[in-house]
PDB file of C-alpha atoms and ligand atoms in Angstrom:
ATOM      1  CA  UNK A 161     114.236-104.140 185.307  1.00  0.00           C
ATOM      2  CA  UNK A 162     113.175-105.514 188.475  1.00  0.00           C
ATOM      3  CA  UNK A 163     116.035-106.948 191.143  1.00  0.00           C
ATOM      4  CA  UNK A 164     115.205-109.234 193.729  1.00  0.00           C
ATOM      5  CA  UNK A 165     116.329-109.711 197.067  1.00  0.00           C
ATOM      6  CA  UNK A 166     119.300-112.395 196.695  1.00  0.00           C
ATOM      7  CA  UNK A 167     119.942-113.802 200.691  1.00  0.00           C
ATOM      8  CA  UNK A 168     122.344-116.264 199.178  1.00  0.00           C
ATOM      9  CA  UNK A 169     125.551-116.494 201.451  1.00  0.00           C
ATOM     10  CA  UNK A 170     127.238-116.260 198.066  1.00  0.00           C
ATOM     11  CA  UNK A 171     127.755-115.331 195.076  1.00  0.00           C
ATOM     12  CA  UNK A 172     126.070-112.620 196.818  1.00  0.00           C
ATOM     13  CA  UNK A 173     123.776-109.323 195.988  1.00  0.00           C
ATOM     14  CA  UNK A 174     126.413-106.482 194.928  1.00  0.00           C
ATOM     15  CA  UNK A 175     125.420-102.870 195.284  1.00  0.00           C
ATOM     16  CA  UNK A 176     123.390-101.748 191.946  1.00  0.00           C
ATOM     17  CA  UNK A 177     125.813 -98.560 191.628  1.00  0.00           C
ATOM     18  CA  UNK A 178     128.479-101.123 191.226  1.00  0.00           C
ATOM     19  CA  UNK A 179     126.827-103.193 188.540  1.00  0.00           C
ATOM     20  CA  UNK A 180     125.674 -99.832 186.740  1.00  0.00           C
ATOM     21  CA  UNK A 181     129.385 -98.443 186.475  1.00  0.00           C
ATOM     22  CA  UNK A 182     130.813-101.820 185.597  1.00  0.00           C
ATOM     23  CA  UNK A 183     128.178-101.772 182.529  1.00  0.00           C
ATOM     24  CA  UNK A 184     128.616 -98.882 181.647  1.00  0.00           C
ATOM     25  CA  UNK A 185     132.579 -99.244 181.363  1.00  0.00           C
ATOM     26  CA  UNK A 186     131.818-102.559 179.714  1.00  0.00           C
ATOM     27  CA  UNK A 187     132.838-101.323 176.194  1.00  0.00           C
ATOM     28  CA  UNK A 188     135.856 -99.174 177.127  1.00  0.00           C
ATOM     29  CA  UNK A 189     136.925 -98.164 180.655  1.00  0.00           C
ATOM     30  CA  UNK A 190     137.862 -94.643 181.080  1.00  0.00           C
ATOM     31  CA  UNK A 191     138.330 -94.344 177.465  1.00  0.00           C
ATOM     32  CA  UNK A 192     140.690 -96.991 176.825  1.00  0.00           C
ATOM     33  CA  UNK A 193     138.871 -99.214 174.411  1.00  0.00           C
ATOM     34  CA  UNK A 194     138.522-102.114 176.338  1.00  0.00           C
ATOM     35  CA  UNK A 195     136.836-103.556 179.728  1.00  0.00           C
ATOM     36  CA  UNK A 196     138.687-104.247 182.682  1.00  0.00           C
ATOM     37  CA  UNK A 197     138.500-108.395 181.626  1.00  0.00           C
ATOM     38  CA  UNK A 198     140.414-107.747 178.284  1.00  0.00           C
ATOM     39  CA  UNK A 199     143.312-105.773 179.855  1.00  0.00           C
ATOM     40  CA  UNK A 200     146.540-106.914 180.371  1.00  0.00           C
ATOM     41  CA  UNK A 201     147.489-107.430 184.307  1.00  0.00           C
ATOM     42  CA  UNK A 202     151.147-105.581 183.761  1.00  0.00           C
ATOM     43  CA  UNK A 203     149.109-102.456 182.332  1.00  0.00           C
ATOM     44  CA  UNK A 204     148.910 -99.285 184.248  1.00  0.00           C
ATOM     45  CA  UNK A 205     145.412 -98.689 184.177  1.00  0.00           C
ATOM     46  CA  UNK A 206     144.759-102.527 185.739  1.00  0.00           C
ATOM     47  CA  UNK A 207     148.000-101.863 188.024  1.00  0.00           C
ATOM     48  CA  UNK A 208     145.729 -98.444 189.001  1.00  0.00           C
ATOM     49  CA  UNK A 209     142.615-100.339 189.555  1.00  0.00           C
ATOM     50  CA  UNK A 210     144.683-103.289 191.673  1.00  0.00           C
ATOM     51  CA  UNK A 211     146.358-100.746 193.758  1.00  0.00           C
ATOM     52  CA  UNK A 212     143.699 -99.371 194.561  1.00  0.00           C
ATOM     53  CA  UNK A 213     141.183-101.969 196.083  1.00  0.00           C
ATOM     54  CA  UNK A 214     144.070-102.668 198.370  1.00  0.00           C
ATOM     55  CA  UNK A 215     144.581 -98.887 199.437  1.00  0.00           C
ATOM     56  CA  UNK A 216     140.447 -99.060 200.459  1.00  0.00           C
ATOM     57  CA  UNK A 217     140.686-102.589 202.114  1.00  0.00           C
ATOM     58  CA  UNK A 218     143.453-101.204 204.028  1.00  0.00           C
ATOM     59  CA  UNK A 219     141.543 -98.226 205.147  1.00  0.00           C
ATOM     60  CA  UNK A 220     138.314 -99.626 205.670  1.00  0.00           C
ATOM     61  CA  UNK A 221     140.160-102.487 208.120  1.00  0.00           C
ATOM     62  CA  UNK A 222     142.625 -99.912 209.396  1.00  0.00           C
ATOM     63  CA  UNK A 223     144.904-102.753 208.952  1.00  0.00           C
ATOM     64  CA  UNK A 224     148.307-101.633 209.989  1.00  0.00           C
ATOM     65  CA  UNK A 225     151.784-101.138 208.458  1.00  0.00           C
ATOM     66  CA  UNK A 226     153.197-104.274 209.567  1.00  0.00           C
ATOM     67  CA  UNK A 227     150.604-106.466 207.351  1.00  0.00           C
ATOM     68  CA  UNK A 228     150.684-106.917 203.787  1.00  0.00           C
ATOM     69  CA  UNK A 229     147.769-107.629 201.864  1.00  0.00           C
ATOM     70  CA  UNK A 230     147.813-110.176 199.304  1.00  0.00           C
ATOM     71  CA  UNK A 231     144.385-110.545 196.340  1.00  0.00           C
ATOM     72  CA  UNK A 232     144.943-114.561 195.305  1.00  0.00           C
ATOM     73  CA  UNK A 233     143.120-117.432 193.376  1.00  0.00           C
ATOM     74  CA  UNK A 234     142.047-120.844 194.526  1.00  0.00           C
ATOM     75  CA  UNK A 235     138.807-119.322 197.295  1.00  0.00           C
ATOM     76  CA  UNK A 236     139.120-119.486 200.511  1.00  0.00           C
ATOM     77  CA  UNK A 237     139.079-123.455 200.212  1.00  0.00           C
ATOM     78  CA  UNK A 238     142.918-122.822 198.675  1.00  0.00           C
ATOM     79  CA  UNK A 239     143.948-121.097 201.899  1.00  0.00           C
ATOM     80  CA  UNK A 240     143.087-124.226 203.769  1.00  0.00           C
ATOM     81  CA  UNK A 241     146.104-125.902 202.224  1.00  0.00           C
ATOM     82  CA  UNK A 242     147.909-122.619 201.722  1.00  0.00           C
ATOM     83  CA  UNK A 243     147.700-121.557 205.836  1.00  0.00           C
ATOM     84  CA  UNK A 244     149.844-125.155 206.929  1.00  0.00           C
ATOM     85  CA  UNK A 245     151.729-124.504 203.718  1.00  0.00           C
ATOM     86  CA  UNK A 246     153.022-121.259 204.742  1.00  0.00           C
ATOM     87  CA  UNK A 247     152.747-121.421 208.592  1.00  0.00           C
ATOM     88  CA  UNK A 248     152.968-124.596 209.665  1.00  0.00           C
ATOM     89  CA  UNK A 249     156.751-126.127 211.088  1.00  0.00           C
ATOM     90  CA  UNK A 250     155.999-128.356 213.903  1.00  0.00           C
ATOM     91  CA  UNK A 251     152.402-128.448 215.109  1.00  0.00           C
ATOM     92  CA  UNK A 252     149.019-126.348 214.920  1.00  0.00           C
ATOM     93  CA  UNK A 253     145.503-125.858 216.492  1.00  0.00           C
ATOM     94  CA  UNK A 254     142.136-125.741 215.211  1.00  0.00           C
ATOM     95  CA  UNK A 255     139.001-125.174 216.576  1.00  0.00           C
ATOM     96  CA  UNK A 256     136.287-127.344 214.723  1.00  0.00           C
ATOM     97  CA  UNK A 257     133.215-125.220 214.879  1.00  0.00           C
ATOM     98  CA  UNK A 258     131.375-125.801 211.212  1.00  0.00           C
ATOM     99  CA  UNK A 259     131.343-127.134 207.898  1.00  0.00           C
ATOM    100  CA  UNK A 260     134.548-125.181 206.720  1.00  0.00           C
ATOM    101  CA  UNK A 261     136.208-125.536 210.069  1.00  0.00           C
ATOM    102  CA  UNK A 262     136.600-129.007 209.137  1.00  0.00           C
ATOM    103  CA  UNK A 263     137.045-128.751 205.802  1.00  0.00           C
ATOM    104  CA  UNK A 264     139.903-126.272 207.256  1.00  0.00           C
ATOM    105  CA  UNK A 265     141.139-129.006 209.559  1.00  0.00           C
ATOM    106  CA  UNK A 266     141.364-132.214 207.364  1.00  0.00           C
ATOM    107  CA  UNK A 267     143.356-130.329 204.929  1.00  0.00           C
ATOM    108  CA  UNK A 268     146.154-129.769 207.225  1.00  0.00           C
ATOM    109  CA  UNK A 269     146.112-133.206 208.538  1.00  0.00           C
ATOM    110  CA  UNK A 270     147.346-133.793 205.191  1.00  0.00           C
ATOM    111  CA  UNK A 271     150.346-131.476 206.213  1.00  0.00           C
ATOM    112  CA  UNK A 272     151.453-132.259 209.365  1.00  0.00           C
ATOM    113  CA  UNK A 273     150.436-132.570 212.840  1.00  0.00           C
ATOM    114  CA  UNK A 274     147.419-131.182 213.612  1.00  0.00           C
ATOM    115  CA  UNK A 275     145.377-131.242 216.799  1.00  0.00           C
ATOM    116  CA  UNK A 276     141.152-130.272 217.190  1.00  0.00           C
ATOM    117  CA  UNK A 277     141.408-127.734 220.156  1.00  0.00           C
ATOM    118  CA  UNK A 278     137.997-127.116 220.266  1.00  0.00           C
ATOM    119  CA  UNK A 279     135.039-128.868 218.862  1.00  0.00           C
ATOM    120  CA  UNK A 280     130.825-128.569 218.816  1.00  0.00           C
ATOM    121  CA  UNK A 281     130.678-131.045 216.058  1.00  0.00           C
ATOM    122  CA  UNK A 282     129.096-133.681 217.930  1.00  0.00           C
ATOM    123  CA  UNK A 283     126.181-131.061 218.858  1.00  0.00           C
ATOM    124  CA  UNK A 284     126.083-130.321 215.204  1.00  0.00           C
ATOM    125  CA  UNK A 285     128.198-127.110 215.870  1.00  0.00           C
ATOM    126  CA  UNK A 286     125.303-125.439 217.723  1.00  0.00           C
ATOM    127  CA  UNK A 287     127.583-123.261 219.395  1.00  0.00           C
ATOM    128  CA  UNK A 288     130.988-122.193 219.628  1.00  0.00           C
ATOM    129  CA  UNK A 289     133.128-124.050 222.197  1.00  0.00           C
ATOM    130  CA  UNK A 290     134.878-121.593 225.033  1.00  0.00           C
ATOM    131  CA  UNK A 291     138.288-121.376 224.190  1.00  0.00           C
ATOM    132  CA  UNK A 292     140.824-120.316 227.323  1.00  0.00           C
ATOM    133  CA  UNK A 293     143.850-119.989 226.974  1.00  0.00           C
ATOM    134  CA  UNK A 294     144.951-123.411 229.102  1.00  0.00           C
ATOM    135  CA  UNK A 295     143.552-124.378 225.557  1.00  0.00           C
ATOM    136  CA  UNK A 296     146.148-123.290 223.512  1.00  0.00           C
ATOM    137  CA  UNK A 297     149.237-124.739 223.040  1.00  0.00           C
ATOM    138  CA  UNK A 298     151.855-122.099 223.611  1.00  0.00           C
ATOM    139  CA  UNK A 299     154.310-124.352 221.035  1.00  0.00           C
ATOM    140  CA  UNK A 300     151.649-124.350 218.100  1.00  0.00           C
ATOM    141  CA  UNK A 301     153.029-122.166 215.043  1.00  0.00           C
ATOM    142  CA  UNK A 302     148.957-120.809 214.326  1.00  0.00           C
ATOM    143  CA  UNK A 303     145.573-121.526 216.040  1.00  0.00           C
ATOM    144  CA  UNK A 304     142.576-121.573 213.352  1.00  0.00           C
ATOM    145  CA  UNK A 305     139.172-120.013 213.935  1.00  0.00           C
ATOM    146  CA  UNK A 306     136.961-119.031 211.514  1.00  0.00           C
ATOM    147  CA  UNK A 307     135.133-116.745 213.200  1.00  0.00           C
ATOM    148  CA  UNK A 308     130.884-116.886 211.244  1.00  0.00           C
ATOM    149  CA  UNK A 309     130.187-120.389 210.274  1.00  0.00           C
ATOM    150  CA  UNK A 310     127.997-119.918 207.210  1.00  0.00           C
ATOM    151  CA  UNK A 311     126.186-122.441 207.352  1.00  0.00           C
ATOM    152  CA  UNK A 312     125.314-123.054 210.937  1.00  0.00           C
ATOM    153  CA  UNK A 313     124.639-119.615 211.915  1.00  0.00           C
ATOM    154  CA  UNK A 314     126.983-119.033 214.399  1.00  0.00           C
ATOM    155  CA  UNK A 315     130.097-116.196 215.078  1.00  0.00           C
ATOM    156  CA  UNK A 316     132.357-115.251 217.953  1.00  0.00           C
ATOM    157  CA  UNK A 317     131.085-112.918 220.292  1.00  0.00           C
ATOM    158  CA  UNK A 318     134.280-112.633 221.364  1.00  0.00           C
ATOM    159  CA  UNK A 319     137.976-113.983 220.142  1.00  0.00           C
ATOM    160  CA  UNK A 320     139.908-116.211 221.893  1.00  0.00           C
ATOM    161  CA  UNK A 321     143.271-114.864 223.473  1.00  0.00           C
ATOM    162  CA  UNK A 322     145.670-117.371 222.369  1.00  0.00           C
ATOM    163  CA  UNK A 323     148.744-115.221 223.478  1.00  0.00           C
ATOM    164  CA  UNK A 324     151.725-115.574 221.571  1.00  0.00           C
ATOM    165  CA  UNK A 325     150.003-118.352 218.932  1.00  0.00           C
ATOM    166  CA  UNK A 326     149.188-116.140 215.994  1.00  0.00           C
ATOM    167  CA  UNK A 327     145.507-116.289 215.606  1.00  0.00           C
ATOM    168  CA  UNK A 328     144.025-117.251 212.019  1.00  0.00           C
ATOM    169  CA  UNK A 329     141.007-116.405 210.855  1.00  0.00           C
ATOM    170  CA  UNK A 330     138.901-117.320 207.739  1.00  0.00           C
ATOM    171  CA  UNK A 331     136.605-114.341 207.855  1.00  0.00           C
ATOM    172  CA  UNK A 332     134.566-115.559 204.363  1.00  0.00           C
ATOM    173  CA  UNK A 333     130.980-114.893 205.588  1.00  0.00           C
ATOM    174  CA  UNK A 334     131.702-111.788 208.091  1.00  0.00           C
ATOM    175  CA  UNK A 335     134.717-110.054 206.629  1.00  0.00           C
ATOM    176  CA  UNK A 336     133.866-105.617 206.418  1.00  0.00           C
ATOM    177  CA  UNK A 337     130.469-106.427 207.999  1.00  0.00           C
ATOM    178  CA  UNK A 338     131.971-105.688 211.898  1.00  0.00           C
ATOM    179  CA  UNK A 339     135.142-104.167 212.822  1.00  0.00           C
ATOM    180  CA  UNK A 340     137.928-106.453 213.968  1.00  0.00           C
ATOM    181  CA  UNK A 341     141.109-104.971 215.291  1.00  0.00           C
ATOM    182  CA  UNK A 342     143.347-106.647 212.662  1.00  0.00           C
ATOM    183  CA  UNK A 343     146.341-106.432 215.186  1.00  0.00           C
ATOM    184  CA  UNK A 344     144.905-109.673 217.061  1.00  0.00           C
ATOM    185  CA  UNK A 345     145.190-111.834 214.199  1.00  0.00           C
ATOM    186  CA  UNK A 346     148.082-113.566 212.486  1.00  0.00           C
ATOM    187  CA  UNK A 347     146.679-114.067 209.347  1.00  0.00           C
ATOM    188  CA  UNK A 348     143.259-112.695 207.927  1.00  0.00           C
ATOM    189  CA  UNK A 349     141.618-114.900 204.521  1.00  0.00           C
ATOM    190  CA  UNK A 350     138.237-114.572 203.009  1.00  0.00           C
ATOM    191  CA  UNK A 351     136.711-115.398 199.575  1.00  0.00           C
ATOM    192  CA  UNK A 352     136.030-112.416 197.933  1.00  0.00           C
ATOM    193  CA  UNK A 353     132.441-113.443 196.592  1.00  0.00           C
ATOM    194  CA  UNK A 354     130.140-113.140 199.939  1.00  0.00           C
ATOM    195  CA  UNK A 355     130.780-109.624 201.420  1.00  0.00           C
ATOM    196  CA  UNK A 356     133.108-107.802 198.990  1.00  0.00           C
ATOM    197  CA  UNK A 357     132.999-108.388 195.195  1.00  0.00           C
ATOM    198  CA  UNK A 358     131.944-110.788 192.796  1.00  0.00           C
ATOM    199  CA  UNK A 359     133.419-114.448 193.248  1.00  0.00           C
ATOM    200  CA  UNK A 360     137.212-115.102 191.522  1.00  0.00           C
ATOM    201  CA  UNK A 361     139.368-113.506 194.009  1.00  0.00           C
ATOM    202  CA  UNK A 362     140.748-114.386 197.842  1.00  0.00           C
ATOM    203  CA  UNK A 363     141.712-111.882 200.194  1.00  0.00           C
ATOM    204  CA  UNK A 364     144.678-112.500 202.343  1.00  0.00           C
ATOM    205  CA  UNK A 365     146.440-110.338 205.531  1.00  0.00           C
ATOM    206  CA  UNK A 366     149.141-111.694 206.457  1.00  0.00           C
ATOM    207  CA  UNK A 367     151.242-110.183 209.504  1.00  0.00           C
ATOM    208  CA  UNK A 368     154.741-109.450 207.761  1.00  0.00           C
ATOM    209  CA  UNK A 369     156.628-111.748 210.520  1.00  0.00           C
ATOM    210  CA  UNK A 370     154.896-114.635 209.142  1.00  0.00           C
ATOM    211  CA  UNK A 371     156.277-114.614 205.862  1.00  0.00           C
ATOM    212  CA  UNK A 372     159.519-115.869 204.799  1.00  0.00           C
ATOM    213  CA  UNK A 373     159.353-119.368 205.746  1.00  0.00           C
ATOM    214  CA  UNK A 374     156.777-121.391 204.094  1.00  0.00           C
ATOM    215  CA  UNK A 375     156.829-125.658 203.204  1.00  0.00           C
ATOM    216  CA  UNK A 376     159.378-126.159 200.119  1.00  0.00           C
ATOM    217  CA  UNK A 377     156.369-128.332 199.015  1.00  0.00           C
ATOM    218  CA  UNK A 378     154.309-124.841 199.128  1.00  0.00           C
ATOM    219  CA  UNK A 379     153.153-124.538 195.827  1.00  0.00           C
ATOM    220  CA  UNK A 380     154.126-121.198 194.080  1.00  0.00           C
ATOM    221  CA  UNK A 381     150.444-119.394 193.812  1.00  0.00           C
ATOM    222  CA  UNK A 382     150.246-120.570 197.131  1.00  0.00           C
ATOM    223  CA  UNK A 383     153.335-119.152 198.565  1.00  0.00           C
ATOM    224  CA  UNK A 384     152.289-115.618 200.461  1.00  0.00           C
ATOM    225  CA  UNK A 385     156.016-114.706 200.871  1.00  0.00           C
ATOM    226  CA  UNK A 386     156.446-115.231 197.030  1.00  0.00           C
ATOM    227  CA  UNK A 387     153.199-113.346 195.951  1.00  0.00           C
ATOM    228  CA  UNK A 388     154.138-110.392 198.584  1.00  0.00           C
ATOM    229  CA  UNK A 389     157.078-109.984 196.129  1.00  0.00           C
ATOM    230  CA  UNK A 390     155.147-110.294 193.330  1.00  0.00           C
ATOM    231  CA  UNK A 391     152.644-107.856 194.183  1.00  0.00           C
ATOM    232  CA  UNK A 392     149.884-110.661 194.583  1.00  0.00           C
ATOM    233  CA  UNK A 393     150.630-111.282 190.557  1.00  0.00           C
ATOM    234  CA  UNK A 394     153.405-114.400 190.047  1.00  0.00           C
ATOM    235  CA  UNK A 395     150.352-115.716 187.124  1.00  0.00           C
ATOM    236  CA  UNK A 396     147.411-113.785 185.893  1.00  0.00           C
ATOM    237  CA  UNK A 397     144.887-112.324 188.386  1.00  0.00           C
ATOM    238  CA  UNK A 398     140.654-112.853 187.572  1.00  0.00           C
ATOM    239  CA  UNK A 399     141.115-109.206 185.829  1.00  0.00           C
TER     240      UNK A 399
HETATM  241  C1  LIG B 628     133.388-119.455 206.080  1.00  0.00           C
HETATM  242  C2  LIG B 628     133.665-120.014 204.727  1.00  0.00           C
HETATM  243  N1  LIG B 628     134.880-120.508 204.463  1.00  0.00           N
HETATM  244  C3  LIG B 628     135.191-121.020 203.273  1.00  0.00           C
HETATM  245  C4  LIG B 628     134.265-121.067 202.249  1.00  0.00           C
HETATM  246  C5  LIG B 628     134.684-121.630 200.931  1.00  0.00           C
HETATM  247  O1  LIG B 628     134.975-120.552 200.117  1.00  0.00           O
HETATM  248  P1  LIG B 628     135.431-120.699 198.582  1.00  0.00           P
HETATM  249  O2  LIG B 628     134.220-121.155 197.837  1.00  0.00           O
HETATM  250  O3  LIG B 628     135.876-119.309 198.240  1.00  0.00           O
HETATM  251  O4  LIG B 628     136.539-121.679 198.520  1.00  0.00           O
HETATM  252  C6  LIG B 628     132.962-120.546 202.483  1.00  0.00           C
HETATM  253  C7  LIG B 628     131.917-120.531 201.458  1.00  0.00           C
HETATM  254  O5  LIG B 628     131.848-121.041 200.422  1.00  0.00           O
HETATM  255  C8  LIG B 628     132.668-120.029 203.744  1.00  0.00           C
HETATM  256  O6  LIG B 628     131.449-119.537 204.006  1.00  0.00           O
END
């Protein structure tokens, strides 16, 4: 059968060995009589397969000890809500920079006070804004990037050193396509369904020091300190 090229930002191409094992495990993986959708989440054999994509993230990011890496529902638009719901006490900064820069910002408007740092919208986010650190304000609790805006083309040559301010990133469209030194960022999100796996699944790393104090309005899939106990599975993950 003839593939095609699929450019789509995503649901994107996955690699054809991928597809061909999946199929062929359709039936019963590793013997067991069933695909990886019809098993139960509190099995071994899923808790195996679980465990494992996080061992690889962590190696292929060399993300270290002090993170923990969370697999959630709800896309990377859910982390928009969930990054003020977890982080956010008295005021945060965003830099407005595309489509889901905003759509990052006026959700946590909803939340709290939020101020635009940094903005290209009126040039219809042509560029990315230079962001010193005069920029930052040293009191916020986070300061948002996302760091390749989809849609408009454009990425951070560089990040912005925002000091103390733990830096978040939604890394949806570039996340495991460049290195990043994980230890510059607070918090790390990404939809799983443009440069890792097929769509269902959000990636979050979270710098340990973060959790423990999220909104009592968080709600509970939400809540990264709660799912960090749970082992990313307080409800059922997209087995
Ligand atoms: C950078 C970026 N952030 C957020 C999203 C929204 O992701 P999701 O559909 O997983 O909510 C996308 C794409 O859809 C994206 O490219």
């Amino acid at each position: 059968m003839e593939r095609v090229y699929n450019f789509a930002p995503g649901p994107a191409m996955l690699p054809q060995q991928a597809l061909e094992t999946a199929a062929a495990e359709m039936l019963s993986y590793q013997g067991t009589g069933m695909s990886v959708m019809e098993m139960s989440h509190r099995s071994k054999g899923y808790q195996a397969i679980f465990d494992e994509a996080i061992a690889l993230l962590k190696e292929l990011m060399h993300i270290p000890e002090n993170y923990t890496v969370l697999l959630l529902q709800g896309g990377a638009t859910g982390q928009f809500a969930a990054v003020p719901l977890n982080l956010l006490k008295t005021t945060a900064d965003y830099a407005d920079t595309g489509n889901f820069a905003h759509g990052a910002l006026s959700q946590a408007k909803a939340y709290g006070d939020i101020r635009c740092a940094a903005s290209s919208r009126e040039d219809n986010y042509t560029y990315i804004p230079e962001i010193t650190k005069d920029m930052v304000n040293p009191d916020a609790d986070y300061f948002y990037i996302c760091t390749n805006n989809t849609i408009f083309g454009t990425r951070y040559s560089s990040l912005p050193d925002t000091g103390k301010v733990p830096l978040v990133a939604d890394m949806s469209s570039n996340i495991l396509s460049e290195p990043y030194d994980v230890s510059k960022f607070g918090v790390i999100f990404a939809g799983a369904q443009k440069n890792i796996g097929p769509a269902g699944l959000t990636v979050v790393i979270v710098r340990n020091d973060l959790l423990g104090n999220p909104s009592p309005l968080c709600p509970k899939v939400f809540n990264w300190t709660l799912e960090a106990e749970k082992g990313s599975m307080l409800n059922t993950p997209p087995t």
